[in-house]
CSV table of C-alpha atoms in Angstrom, one decimal:
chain,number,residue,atom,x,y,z
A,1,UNK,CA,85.7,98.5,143.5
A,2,UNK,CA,81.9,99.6,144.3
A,3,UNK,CA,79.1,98.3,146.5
A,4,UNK,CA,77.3,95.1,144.9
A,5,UNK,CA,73.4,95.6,144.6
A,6,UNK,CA,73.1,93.0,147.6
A,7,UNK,CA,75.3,96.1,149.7
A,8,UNK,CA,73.2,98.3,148.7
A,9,UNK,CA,70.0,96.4,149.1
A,10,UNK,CA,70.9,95.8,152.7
A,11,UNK,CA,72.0,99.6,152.9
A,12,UNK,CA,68.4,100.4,152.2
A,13,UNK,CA,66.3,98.0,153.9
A,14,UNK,CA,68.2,99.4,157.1
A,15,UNK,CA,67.9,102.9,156.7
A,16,UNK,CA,64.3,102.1,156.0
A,17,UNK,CA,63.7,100.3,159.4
A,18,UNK,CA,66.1,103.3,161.0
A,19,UNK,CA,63.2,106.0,159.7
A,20,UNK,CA,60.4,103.5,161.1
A,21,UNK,CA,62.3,102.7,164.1
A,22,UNK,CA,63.5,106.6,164.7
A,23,UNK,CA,59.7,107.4,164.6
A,24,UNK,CA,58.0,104.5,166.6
A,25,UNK,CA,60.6,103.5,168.8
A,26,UNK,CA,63.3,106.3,169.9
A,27,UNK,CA,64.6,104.3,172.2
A,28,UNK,CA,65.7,101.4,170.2
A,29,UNK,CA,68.6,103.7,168.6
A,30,UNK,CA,71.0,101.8,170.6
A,31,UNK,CA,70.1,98.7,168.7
A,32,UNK,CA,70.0,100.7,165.8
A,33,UNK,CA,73.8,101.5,165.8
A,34,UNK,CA,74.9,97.7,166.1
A,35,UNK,CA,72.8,96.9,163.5
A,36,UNK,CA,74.9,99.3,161.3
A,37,UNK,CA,78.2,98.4,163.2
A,38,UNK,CA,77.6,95.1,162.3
A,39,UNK,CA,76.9,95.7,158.4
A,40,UNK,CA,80.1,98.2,158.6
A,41,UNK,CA,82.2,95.2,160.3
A,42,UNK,CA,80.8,92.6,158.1
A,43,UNK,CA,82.2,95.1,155.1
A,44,UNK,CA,85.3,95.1,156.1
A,45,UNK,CA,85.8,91.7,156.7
A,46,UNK,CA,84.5,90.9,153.6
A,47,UNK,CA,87.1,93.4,151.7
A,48,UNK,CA,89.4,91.7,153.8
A,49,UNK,CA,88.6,88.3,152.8
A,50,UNK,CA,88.2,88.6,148.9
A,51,UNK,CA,91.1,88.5,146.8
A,52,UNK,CA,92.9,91.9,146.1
A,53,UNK,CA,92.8,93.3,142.5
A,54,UNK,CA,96.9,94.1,143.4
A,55,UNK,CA,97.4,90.5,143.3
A,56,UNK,CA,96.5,89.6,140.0
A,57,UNK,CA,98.3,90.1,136.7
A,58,UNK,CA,97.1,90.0,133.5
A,59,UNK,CA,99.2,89.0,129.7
A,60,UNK,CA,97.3,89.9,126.7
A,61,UNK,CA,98.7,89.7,123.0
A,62,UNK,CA,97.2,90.8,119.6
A,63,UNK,CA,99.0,89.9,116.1
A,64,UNK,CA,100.9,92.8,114.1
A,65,UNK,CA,98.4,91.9,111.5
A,66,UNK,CA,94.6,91.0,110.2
A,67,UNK,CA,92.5,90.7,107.6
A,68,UNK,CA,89.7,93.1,107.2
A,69,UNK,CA,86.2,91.1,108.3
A,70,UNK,CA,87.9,88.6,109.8
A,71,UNK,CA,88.5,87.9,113.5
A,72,UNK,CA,92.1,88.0,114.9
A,73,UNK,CA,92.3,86.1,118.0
A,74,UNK,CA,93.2,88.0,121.8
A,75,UNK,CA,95.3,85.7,123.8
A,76,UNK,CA,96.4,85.3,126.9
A,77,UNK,CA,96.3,84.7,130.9
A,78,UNK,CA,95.1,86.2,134.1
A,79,UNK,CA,96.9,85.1,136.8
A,80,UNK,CA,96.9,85.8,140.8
A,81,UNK,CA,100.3,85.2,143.0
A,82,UNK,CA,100.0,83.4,146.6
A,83,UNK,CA,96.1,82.0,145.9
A,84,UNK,CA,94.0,80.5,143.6
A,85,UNK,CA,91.4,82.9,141.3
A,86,UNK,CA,87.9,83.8,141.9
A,87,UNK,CA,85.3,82.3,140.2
A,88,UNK,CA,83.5,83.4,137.5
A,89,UNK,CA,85.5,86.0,136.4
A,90,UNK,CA,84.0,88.6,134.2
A,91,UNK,CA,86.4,90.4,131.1
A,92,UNK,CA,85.0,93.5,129.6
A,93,UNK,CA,87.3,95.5,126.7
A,94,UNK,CA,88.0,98.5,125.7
A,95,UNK,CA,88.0,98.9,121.2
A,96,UNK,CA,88.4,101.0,118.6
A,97,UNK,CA,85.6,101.4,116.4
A,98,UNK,CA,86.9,98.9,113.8
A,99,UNK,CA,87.2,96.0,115.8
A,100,UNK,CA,84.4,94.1,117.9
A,101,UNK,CA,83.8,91.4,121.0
A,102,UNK,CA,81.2,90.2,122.9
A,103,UNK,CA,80.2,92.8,125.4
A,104,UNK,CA,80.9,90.4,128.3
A,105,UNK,CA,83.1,87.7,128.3
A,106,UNK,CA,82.8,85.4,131.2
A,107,UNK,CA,86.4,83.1,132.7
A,108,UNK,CA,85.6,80.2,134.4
A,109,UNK,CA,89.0,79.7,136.1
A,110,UNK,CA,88.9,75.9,138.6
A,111,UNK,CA,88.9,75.3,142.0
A,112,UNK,CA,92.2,76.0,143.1
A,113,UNK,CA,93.7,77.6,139.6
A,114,UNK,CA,95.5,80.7,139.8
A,115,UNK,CA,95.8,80.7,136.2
A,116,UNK,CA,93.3,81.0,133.6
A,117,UNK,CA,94.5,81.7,130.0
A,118,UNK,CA,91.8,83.2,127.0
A,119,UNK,CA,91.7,83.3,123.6
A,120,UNK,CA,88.8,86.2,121.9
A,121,UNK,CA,88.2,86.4,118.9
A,122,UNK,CA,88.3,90.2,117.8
A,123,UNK,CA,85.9,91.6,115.0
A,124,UNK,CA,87.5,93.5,112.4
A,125,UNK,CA,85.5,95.7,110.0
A,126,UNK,CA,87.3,98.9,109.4
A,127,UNK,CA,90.6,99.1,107.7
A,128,UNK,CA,94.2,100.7,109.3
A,129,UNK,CA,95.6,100.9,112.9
A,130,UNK,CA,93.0,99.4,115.6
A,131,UNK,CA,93.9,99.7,119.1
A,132,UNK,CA,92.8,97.7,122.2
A,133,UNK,CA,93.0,100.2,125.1
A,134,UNK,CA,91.7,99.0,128.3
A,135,UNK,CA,91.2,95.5,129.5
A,136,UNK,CA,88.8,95.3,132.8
A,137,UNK,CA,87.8,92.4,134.7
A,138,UNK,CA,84.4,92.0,137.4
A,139,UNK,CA,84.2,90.0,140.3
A,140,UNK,CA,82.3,89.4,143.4
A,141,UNK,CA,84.1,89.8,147.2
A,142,UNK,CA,84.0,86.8,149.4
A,143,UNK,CA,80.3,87.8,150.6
A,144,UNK,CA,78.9,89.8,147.4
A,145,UNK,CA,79.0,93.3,149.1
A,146,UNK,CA,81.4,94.5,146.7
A,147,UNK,CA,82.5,94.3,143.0
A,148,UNK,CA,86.0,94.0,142.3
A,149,UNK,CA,87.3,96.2,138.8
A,150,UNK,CA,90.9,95.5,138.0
A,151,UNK,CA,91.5,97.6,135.0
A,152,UNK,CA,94.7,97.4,132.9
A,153,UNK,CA,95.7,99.5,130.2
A,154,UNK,CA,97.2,97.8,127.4
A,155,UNK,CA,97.4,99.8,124.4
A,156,UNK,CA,97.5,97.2,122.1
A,157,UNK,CA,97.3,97.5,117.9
A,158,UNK,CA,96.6,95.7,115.2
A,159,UNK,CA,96.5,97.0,112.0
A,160,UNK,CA,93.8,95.3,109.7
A,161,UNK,CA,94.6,94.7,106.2
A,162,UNK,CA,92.1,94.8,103.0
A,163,UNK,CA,91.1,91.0,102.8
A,164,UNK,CA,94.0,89.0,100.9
A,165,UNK,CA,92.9,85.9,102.2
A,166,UNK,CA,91.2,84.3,98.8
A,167,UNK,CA,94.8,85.6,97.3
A,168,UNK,CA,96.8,83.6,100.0
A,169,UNK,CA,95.1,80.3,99.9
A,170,UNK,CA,95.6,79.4,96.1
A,171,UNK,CA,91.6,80.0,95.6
A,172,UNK,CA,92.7,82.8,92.8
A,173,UNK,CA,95.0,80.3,91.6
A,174,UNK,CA,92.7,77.4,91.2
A,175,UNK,CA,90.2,79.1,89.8
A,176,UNK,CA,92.2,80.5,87.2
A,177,UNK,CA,94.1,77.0,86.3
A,178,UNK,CA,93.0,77.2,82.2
A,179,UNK,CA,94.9,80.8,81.9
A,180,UNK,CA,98.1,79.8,83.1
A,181,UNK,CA,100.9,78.1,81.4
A,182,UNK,CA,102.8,75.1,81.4
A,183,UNK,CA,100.2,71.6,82.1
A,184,UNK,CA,97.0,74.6,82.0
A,185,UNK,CA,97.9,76.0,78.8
A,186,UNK,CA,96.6,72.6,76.8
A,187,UNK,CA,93.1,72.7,79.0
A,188,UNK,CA,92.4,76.3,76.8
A,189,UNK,CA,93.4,75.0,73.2
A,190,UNK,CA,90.5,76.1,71.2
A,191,UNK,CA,89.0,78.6,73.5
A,192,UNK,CA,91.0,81.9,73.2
A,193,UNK,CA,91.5,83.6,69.9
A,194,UNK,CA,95.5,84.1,70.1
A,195,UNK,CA,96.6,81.6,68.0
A,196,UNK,CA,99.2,78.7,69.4
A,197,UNK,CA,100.5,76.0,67.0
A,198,UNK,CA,99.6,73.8,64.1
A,199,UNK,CA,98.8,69.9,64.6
A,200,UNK,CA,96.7,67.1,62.9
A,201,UNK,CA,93.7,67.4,62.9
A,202,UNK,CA,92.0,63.9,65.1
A,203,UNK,CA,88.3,62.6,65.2
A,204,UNK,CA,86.3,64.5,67.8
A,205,UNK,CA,88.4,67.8,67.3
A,206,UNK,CA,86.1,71.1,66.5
A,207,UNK,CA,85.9,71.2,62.4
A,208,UNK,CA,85.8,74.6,62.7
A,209,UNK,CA,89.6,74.8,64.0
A,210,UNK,CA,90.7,72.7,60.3
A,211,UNK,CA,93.3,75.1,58.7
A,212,UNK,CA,91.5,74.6,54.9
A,213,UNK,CA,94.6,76.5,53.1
A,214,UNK,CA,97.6,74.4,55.0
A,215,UNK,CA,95.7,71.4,54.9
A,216,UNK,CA,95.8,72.1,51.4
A,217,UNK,CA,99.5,72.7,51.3
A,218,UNK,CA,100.1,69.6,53.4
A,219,UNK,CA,97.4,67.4,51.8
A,220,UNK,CA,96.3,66.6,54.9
A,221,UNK,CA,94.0,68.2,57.2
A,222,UNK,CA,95.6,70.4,59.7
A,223,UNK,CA,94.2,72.3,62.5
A,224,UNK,CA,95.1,75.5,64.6
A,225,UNK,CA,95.1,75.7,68.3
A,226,UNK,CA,94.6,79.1,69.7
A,227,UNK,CA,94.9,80.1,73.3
A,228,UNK,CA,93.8,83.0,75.5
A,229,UNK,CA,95.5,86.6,74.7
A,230,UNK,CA,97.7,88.0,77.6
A,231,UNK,CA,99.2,91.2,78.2
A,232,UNK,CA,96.2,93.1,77.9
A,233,UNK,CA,95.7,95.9,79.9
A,234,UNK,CA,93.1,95.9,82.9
A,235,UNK,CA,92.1,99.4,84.7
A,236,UNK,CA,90.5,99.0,88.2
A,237,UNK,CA,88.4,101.6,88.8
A,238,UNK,CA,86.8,102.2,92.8
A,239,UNK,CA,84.1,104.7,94.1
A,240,UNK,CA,84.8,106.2,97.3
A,241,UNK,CA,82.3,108.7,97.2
A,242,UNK,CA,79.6,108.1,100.5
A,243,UNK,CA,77.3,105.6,98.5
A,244,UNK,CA,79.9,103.5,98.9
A,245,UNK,CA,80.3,103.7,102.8
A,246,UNK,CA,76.7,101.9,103.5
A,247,UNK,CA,77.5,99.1,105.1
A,248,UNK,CA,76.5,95.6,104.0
A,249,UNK,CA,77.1,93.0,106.5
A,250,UNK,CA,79.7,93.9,108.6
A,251,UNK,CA,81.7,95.7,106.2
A,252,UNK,CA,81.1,98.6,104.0
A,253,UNK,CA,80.7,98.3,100.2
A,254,UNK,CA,84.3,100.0,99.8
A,255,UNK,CA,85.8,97.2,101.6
A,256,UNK,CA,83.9,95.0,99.7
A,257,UNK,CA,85.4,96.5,96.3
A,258,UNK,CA,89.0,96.4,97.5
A,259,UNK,CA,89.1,92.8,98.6
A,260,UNK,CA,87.3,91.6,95.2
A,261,UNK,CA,89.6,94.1,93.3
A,262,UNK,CA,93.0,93.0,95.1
A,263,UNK,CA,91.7,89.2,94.2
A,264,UNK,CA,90.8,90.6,90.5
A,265,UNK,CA,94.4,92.2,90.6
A,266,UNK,CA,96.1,89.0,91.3
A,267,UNK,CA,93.6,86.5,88.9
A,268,UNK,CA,95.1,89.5,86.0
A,269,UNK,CA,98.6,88.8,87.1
A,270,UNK,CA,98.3,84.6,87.0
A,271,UNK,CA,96.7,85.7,83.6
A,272,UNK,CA,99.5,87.8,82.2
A,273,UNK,CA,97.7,90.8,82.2
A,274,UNK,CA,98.5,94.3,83.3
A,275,UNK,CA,96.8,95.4,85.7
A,276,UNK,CA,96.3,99.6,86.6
A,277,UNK,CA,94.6,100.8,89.7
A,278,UNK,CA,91.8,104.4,89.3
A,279,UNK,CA,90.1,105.6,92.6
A,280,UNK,CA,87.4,108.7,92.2
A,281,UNK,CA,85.2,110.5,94.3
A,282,UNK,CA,83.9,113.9,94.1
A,283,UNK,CA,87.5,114.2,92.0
A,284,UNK,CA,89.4,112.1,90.4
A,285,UNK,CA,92.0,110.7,92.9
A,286,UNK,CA,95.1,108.5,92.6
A,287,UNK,CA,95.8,106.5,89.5
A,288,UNK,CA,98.1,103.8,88.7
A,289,UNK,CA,99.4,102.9,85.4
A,290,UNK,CA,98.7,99.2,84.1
A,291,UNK,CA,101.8,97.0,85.0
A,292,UNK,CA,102.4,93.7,85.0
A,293,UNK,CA,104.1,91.0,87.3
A,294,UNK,CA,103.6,91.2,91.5
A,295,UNK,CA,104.9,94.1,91.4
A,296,UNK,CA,101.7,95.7,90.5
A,297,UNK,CA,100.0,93.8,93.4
A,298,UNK,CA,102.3,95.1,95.7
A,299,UNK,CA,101.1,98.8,95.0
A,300,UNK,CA,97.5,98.4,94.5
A,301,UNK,CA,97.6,96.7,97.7
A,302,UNK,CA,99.6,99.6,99.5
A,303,UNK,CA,97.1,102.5,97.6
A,304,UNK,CA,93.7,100.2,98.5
A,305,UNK,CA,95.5,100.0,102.4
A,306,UNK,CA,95.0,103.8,102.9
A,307,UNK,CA,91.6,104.5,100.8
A,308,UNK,CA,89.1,105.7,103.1
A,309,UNK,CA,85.2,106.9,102.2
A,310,UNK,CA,84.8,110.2,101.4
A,311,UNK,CA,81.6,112.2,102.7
A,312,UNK,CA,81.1,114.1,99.2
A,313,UNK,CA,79.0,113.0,96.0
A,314,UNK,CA,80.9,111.2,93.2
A,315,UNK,CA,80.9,112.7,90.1
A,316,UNK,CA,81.0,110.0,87.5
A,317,UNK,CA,81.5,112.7,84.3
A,318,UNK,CA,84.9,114.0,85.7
A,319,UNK,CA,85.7,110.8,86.8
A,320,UNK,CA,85.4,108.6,83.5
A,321,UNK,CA,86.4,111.4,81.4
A,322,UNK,CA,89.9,112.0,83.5
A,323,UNK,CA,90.3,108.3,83.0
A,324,UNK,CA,89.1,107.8,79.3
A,325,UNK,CA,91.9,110.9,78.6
A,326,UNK,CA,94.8,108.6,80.3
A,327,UNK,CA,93.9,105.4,78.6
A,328,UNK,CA,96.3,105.1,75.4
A,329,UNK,CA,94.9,101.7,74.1
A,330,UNK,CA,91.5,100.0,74.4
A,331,UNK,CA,91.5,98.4,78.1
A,332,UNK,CA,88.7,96.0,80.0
A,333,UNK,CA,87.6,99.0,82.7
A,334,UNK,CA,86.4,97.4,85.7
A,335,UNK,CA,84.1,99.7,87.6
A,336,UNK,CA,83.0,100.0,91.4
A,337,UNK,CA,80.7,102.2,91.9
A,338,UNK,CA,76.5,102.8,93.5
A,339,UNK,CA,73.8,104.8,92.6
A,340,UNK,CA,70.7,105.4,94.4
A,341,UNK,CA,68.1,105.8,91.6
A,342,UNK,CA,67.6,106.5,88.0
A,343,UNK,CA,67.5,109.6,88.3
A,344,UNK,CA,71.3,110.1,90.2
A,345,UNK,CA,72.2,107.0,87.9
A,346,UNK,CA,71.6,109.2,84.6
A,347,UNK,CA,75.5,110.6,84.6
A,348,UNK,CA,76.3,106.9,85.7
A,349,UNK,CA,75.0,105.8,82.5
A,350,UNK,CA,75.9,108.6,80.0
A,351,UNK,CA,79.7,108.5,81.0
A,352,UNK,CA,79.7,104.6,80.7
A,353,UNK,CA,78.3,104.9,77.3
A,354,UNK,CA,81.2,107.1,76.2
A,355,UNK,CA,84.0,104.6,77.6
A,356,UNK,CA,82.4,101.8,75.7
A,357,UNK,CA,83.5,103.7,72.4
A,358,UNK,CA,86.6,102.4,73.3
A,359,UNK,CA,87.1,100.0,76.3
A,360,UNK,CA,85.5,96.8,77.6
A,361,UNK,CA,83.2,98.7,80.6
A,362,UNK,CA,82.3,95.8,83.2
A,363,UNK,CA,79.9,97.9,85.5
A,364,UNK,CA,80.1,95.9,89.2
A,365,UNK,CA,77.4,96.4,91.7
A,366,UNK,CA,76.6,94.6,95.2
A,367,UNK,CA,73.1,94.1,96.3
A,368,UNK,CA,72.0,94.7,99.1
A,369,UNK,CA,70.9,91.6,101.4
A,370,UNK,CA,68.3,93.6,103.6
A,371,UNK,CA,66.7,95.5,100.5
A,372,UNK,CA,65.7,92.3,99.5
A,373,UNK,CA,64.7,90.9,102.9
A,374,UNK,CA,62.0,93.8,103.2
A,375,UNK,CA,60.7,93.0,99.9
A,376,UNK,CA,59.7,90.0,101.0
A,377,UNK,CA,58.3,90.7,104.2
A,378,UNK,CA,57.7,87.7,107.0
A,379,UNK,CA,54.6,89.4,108.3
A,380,UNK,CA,51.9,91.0,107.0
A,381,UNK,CA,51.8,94.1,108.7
A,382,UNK,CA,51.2,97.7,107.5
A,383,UNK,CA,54.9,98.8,108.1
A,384,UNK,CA,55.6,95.2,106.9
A,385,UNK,CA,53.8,96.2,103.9
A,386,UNK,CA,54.6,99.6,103.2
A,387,UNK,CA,58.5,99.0,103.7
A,388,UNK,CA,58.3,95.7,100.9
A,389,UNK,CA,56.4,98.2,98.8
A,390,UNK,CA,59.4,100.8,99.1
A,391,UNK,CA,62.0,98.2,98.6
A,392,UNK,CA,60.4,96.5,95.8
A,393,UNK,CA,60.6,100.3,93.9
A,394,UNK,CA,64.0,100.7,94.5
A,395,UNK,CA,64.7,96.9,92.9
A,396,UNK,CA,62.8,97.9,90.3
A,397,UNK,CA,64.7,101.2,89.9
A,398,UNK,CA,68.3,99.5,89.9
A,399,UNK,CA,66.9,96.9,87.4
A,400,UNK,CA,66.3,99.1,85.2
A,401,UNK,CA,69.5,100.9,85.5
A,402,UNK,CA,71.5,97.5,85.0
A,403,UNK,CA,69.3,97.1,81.7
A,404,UNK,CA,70.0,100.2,80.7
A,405,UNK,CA,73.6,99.7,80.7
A,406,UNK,CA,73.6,96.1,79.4
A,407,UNK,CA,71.9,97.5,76.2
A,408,UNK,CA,74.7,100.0,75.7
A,409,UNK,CA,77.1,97.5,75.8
A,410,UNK,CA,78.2,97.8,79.1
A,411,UNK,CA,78.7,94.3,81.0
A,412,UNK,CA,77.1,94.7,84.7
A,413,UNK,CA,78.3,92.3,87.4
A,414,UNK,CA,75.4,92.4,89.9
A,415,UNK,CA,76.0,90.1,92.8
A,416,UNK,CA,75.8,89.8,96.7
A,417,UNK,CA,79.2,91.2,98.4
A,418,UNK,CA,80.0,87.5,100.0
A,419,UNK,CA,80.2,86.1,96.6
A,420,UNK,CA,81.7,88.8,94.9
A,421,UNK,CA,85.4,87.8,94.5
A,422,UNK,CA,84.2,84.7,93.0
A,423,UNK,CA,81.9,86.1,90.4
A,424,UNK,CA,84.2,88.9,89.2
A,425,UNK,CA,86.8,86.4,88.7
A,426,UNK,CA,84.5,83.9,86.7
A,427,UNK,CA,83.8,86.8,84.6
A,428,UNK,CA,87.2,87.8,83.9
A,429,UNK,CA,87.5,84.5,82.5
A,430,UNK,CA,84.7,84.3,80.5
A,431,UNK,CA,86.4,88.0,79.3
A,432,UNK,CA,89.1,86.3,77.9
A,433,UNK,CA,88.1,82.7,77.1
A,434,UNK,CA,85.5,84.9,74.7
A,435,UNK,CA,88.4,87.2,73.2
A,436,UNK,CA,86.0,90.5,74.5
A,437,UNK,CA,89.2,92.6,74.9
């Protein structure tokens, strides 16, 4: 509890007349002290008045688990025994770092409720154990002389998961219908390079499929169905060096790279590869050997749960040639990584340009959304100006490091972070649909 502004207002306008007074008029310090008698009596009628913070209880639940950016919902009740609840009621909370509310939230229990039940939506935006401490509520005494904190402390955690959601609701699944078997198998005929069966060749099939020397053997024209190639091996490879802690949106681009590479992970299960998991930083860090089935899902999801940003530089040379020595056979190496500018994109691009000797290099980059706000500036200002100027060099700088790459055979992925998952699963397809690995 503490004075309200109106308390204190009045607190002050009196002591101001009591100077005035004490100074004019000694002898009105008789009417002086009821004046404050009566704003002392009018206090404690007040306190006595207004509900007590001891009657009212509070519930509050999180669940055990959430996706990282999403919102996981707070529930729950304030409730007051023997009355009904003041109105409005102000909630303020206590979080962790990782997950966010509105500053103030405002309950707006009825005349004559002594229940009001909530339901927040919580901000998540940093991966592992998030804890709700403190829960505090604000309200105003009978006459406004005083606010009234209840304060509970709750302790309650959540522990926020790399985003699986796109895995969850079939969206991998769908979108990957023409690499699966069974009824999806016939939708790829003629579009992989592994070949299938043998069957007559029909008007409107491509001539180009006609087997000439079994058609010869048959006497009638034949032609081969091929399909896409599975059990290749995929190698997920994340930077978690401090480029990769800039935050774009409201997560950072590491978070970004582990939800698109757990949905890449899962579109190379469905497609009967098998999938390994790399992280590097300033040293190469953990590795995980290309497997195949859910299994492997299972572990790159457990390894991408505990990755955090590291505050040192990534160096690329140690990293891709730790990974090229591990590699037995020629792999599609899907890469996660930043650069600032040519110049620290140099080792970037030399150590690309060795893996492509032997693996399939797809090179993934996010953009960022406010780099290319500032380039095109709203106003014409001269920090307006001078800021589009800057940004428009370092677009130009990372385009030229994307063509770099593309000319030595590297495939670059550049795309905004929201459609990310999306686009590196397209091009996974296109991958295999093409017969690149």
């Amino acid at each position: 509890m503490r004075p309200s502004r109106r308390l204190i207002a009045c607190v002050l306008a009196l002591a101001a007349m009591t100077v005035i007074l004490m100074v004019v008029m000694r002898e009105a310090s008789g009417a002086l002290m009821l004046i404050w008698g009566g704003l002392l009596l009018a206090a404690l009628v007040d306190l006595a008045l207004s509900v007590s913070s001891r009657s009212l209880t509070l519930e509050a639940s999180l669940p055990e688990h959430g996706f990282n950016g999403m919102t996981a919902p707070l529930t729950g009740a304030v409730s007051r025994s023997g009355g009904a609840l003041p109105s409005p009621v102000e909630m303020r909370l206590t979080l962790d770092a990782g997950l966010s509310a509105d500053e103030t939230i405002t309950l707006a229990p009825g005349a004559g409720d002594t229940t009001v039940p909530f339901e927040i939506p919580l901000g998540m935006s940093r991966r592992g154990a998030q804890t709700l401490r403190t829960i505090a509520l604000r309200y105003m005494s009978r006459f406004g002389l005083f606010e009234i904190l209840p304060r509970w402390n709750v302790d309650l955690t959540i522990t926020v998961l790399p985003d699986i959601q796109p895995v969850l609701s079939g969206d991998i699944q769908t979108q990957l219908l023409p690499l699966m078997d069974g009824l999806k198998v016939t939708t790829l005929r003629g579009e992989g390079s592994e070949f299938h069966q043998l069957r007559d060749f029909t008007p409107g099939m491509d001539p180009r499929s006609i087997d000439w020397k079994r058609s010869a053997r048959m006497n009638t024209l034949v032609a081969r169905e091929t399909r896409a190639e599975r059990n290749h091996q995929i190698m997920i490879c994340i930077d978690h060096g401090h480029l990769m802690a800039q935050r774009v949106g409201t997560l950072s681009k590491l978070d970004h790279a582990i939800n698109a590479a757990l949905a890449m992970t899962w579109a190379g299960v469905l497609g009967g590869d098998n999938v390994g998991f790399y992280t590097f930083g300033a040293r190469p860090g953990q590795m995980i050997a290309p497997r195949g089935g859910r299994t492997a899902f299972a572990r790159i999801r457990a390894t991408c749960a505990e990755l955090e940003e590291s505050l040192s530089e990534t160096n690329h040379t140690l990293a891709m040639t730790h990974l090229n020595g591990a590699l037995s056979r020629r792999s599609l190496v899907i890469v996660f990584s930043d650069f600032v500018d040519t110049t620290t994109a140099e080792l970037l691009i030399e150590n690309m340009a060795v893996m492509t000797r032997q693996h399939l290099v797809l090179y993934v980059a996010m953009r960022d959304r406010a780099i290319e706000d500032l380039a095109r500036p709203d106003t014409l200002s001269m920090d307006a100006i001078s800021r589009a100027i800057s940004a428009t060099h370092i677009r130009q700088e990372r385009a030229q490091v994307l063509d770099r790459l593309r000319r030595l055979g590297v495939l670059c992925l550049d795309t905004d972070p929201e459609t990310l998952t999306p686009d590196l699963v397209s091009r996974y397809m296109d991958i295999k649909l093409q017969g690149l690995i």
